[in-house]
mmCIF file with all atom_site columns, C-alpha atoms in Angstrom:
data_model
loop_
_atom_site.group_PDB
_atom_site.id
_atom_site.type_symbol
_atom_site.label_atom_id
_atom_site.label_alt_id
_atom_site.label_comp_id
_atom_site.label_asym_id
_atom_site.label_entity_id
_atom_site.label_seq_id
_atom_site.pdbx_PDB_ins_code
_atom_site.Cartn_x
_atom_site.Cartn_y
_atom_site.Cartn_z
_atom_site.occupancy
_atom_site.B_iso_or_equiv
_atom_site.pdbx_formal_charge
_atom_site.auth_seq_id
_atom_site.auth_comp_id
_atom_site.auth_asym_id
_atom_site.auth_atom_id
_atom_site.pdbx_PDB_model_num
ATOM 1  C CA . UNK A 1 1  ? -0.117  0.167  -0.423  1.00 59.00 ? 1  UNK A CA 1
ATOM 2  C CA . UNK A 1 2  ? 1.696   3.582  -0.847  1.00 78.00 ? 2  UNK A CA 1
ATOM 3  C CA . UNK A 1 3  ? 1.943   6.048  1.774   1.00 93.00 ? 3  UNK A CA 1
ATOM 4  C CA . UNK A 1 4  ? 0.172   8.916  2.788   1.00 93.00 ? 4  UNK A CA 1
ATOM 5  C CA . UNK A 1 5  ? 2.115   11.753 0.068   1.00 95.00 ? 5  UNK A CA 1
ATOM 6  C CA . UNK A 1 6  ? 1.956   8.744  -2.450  1.00 95.00 ? 6  UNK A CA 1
ATOM 7  C CA . UNK A 1 7  ? -1.879  8.645  -2.261  1.00 95.00 ? 7  UNK A CA 1
ATOM 8  C CA . UNK A 1 8  ? -2.168  12.427 -2.095  1.00 96.00 ? 8  UNK A CA 1
ATOM 9  C CA . UNK A 1 9  ? -0.046  12.384 -4.867  1.00 97.00 ? 9  UNK A CA 1
ATOM 10 C CA . UNK A 1 10 ? -2.041  10.496 -7.231  1.00 97.00 ? 10 UNK A CA 1
ATOM 11 C CA . UNK A 1 11 ? -5.827  12.311 -5.285  1.00 97.00 ? 11 UNK A CA 1
ATOM 12 C CA . UNK A 1 12 ? -3.707  15.056 -6.760  1.00 97.00 ? 12 UNK A CA 1
ATOM 13 C CA . UNK A 1 13 ? -2.648  14.067 -10.309 1.00 98.00 ? 13 UNK A CA 1
ATOM 14 C CA . UNK A 1 14 ? -5.847  12.333 -10.554 1.00 98.00 ? 14 UNK A CA 1
ATOM 15 C CA . UNK A 1 15 ? -7.718  15.935 -9.729  1.00 98.00 ? 15 UNK A CA 1
ATOM 16 C CA . UNK A 1 16 ? -5.960  17.723 -12.286 1.00 98.00 ? 16 UNK A CA 1
ATOM 17 C CA . UNK A 1 17 ? -5.912  14.997 -15.588 1.00 98.00 ? 17 UNK A CA 1
ATOM 18 C CA . UNK A 1 18 ? -9.691  15.395 -14.604 1.00 98.00 ? 18 UNK A CA 1
ATOM 19 C CA . UNK A 1 19 ? -10.585 18.434 -14.386 1.00 98.00 ? 19 UNK A CA 1
ATOM 20 C CA . UNK A 1 20 ? -7.732  18.699 -18.441 1.00 98.00 ? 20 UNK A CA 1
ATOM 21 C CA . UNK A 1 21 ? -9.735  15.835 -19.706 1.00 98.00 ? 21 UNK A CA 1
ATOM 22 C CA . UNK A 1 22 ? -13.277 18.147 -18.895 1.00 98.00 ? 22 UNK A CA 1
ATOM 23 C CA . UNK A 1 23 ? -11.698 20.978 -20.561 1.00 98.00 ? 23 UNK A CA 1
ATOM 24 C CA . UNK A 1 24 ? -10.471 18.802 -23.298 1.00 98.00 ? 24 UNK A CA 1
ATOM 25 C CA . UNK A 1 25 ? -13.946 17.770 -24.354 1.00 98.00 ? 25 UNK A CA 1
ATOM 26 C CA . UNK A 1 26 ? -15.307 21.583 -23.629 1.00 98.00 ? 26 UNK A CA 1
ATOM 27 C CA . UNK A 1 27 ? -12.803 22.546 -26.771 1.00 98.00 ? 27 UNK A CA 1
ATOM 28 C CA . UNK A 1 28 ? -14.084 20.098 -28.681 1.00 98.00 ? 28 UNK A CA 1
ATOM 29 C CA . UNK A 1 29 ? -17.538 19.715 -28.819 1.00 98.00 ? 29 UNK A CA 1
ATOM 30 C CA . UNK A 1 30 ? -17.100 23.802 -28.901 1.00 97.00 ? 30 UNK A CA 1
ATOM 31 C CA . UNK A 1 31 ? -15.643 22.866 -31.861 1.00 96.00 ? 31 UNK A CA 1
ATOM 32 C CA . UNK A 1 32 ? -18.301 21.135 -32.930 1.00 96.00 ? 32 UNK A CA 1
ATOM 33 C CA . UNK A 1 33 ? -21.141 22.430 -32.083 1.00 95.00 ? 33 UNK A CA 1
ATOM 34 C CA . UNK A 1 34 ? -20.259 25.892 -33.743 1.00 94.00 ? 34 UNK A CA 1
ATOM 35 C CA . UNK A 1 35 ? -20.221 24.303 -37.561 1.00 92.00 ? 35 UNK A CA 1
ATOM 36 C CA . UNK A 1 36 ? -24.397 24.756 -36.996 1.00 90.00 ? 36 UNK A CA 1
ATOM 37 C CA . UNK A 1 37 ? -25.695 27.730 -37.726 1.00 80.00 ? 37 UNK A CA 1
ATOM 38 C CA . UNK A 1 38 ? -25.789 30.392 -38.137 1.00 85.00 ? 38 UNK A CA 1
ATOM 39 C CA . UNK A 1 39 ? -22.065 30.103 -37.769 1.00 84.00 ? 39 UNK A CA 1
ATOM 40 C CA . UNK A 1 40 ? -21.221 27.328 -39.861 1.00 87.00 ? 40 UNK A CA 1
ATOM 41 C CA . UNK A 1 41 ? -22.790 24.646 -42.579 1.00 89.00 ? 41 UNK A CA 1
ATOM 42 C CA . UNK A 1 42 ? -24.154 22.492 -39.778 1.00 87.00 ? 42 UNK A CA 1
ATOM 43 C CA . UNK A 1 43 ? -21.907 19.967 -41.314 1.00 90.00 ? 43 UNK A CA 1
ATOM 44 C CA . UNK A 1 44 ? -19.091 19.284 -38.698 1.00 93.00 ? 44 UNK A CA 1
ATOM 45 C CA . UNK A 1 45 ? -16.008 18.279 -39.907 1.00 94.00 ? 45 UNK A CA 1
ATOM 46 C CA . UNK A 1 46 ? -14.882 14.408 -40.026 1.00 96.00 ? 46 UNK A CA 1
ATOM 47 C CA . UNK A 1 47 ? -11.266 15.304 -37.616 1.00 97.00 ? 47 UNK A CA 1
ATOM 48 C CA . UNK A 1 48 ? -13.540 17.220 -35.176 1.00 97.00 ? 48 UNK A CA 1
ATOM 49 C CA . UNK A 1 49 ? -15.908 14.891 -34.440 1.00 97.00 ? 49 UNK A CA 1
ATOM 50 C CA . UNK A 1 50 ? -12.998 12.237 -33.934 1.00 98.00 ? 50 UNK A CA 1
ATOM 51 C CA . UNK A 1 51 ? -11.191 14.440 -31.391 1.00 98.00 ? 51 UNK A CA 1
ATOM 52 C CA . UNK A 1 52 ? -14.719 15.107 -29.504 1.00 98.00 ? 52 UNK A CA 1
ATOM 53 C CA . UNK A 1 53 ? -15.269 11.375 -29.366 1.00 98.00 ? 53 UNK A CA 1
ATOM 54 C CA . UNK A 1 54 ? -11.648 10.541 -27.925 1.00 98.00 ? 54 UNK A CA 1
ATOM 55 C CA . UNK A 1 55 ? -11.886 13.706 -25.608 1.00 98.00 ? 55 UNK A CA 1
ATOM 56 C CA . UNK A 1 56 ? -14.596 12.642 -24.259 1.00 98.00 ? 56 UNK A CA 1
ATOM 57 C CA . UNK A 1 57 ? -13.418 8.893  -23.811 1.00 98.00 ? 57 UNK A CA 1
ATOM 58 C CA . UNK A 1 58 ? -10.679 10.475 -21.663 1.00 98.00 ? 58 UNK A CA 1
ATOM 59 C CA . UNK A 1 59 ? -12.808 12.316 -20.107 1.00 98.00 ? 59 UNK A CA 1
ATOM 60 C CA . UNK A 1 60 ? -14.859 9.086  -18.872 1.00 98.00 ? 60 UNK A CA 1
ATOM 61 C CA . UNK A 1 61 ? -11.141 7.305  -17.978 1.00 98.00 ? 61 UNK A CA 1
ATOM 62 C CA . UNK A 1 62 ? -10.438 10.447 -15.823 1.00 98.00 ? 62 UNK A CA 1
ATOM 63 C CA . UNK A 1 63 ? -13.411 9.997  -13.950 1.00 98.00 ? 63 UNK A CA 1
ATOM 64 C CA . UNK A 1 64 ? -13.104 6.831  -13.632 1.00 98.00 ? 64 UNK A CA 1
ATOM 65 C CA . UNK A 1 65 ? -10.519 7.354  -11.958 1.00 98.00 ? 65 UNK A CA 1
ATOM 66 C CA . UNK A 1 66 ? -11.699 9.670  -9.593  1.00 98.00 ? 66 UNK A CA 1
ATOM 67 C CA . UNK A 1 67 ? -14.352 8.118  -8.526  1.00 98.00 ? 67 UNK A CA 1
ATOM 68 C CA . UNK A 1 68 ? -12.142 4.966  -7.565  1.00 98.00 ? 68 UNK A CA 1
ATOM 69 C CA . UNK A 1 69 ? -10.412 7.100  -5.346  1.00 97.00 ? 69 UNK A CA 1
ATOM 70 C CA . UNK A 1 70 ? -13.374 8.541  -4.324  1.00 97.00 ? 70 UNK A CA 1
ATOM 71 C CA . UNK A 1 71 ? -14.506 4.885  -3.289  1.00 98.00 ? 71 UNK A CA 1
ATOM 72 C CA . UNK A 1 72 ? -11.304 4.728  -1.753  1.00 96.00 ? 72 UNK A CA 1
ATOM 73 C CA . UNK A 1 73 ? -11.889 6.984  0.821   1.00 96.00 ? 73 UNK A CA 1
ATOM 74 C CA . UNK A 1 74 ? -15.433 6.038  2.283   1.00 97.00 ? 74 UNK A CA 1
ATOM 75 C CA . UNK A 1 75 ? -14.266 2.319  2.466   1.00 97.00 ? 75 UNK A CA 1
ATOM 76 C CA . UNK A 1 76 ? -11.135 4.469  4.629   1.00 94.00 ? 76 UNK A CA 1
ATOM 77 C CA . UNK A 1 77 ? -8.933  2.711  2.402   1.00 92.00 ? 77 UNK A CA 1
ATOM 78 C CA . UNK A 1 78 ? -7.388  5.970  2.098   1.00 89.00 ? 78 UNK A CA 1
#
């Protein structure tokens, strides 16, 4: 089992990663919706849609890591 400092470092890294992945997903989403009326032609670029899918998957992984850490805290394992 990791010591307290290692656990806190993991928790901080997980929180920062969740924030970064959320912001990336948010930017990707904004880029896609800007391509709809009135600004765009309603046809998002394939690359933008792929980036949104990738960013969403990465964010889901980051949230899962945060959920795991939260459950460990609630269970008294941390």
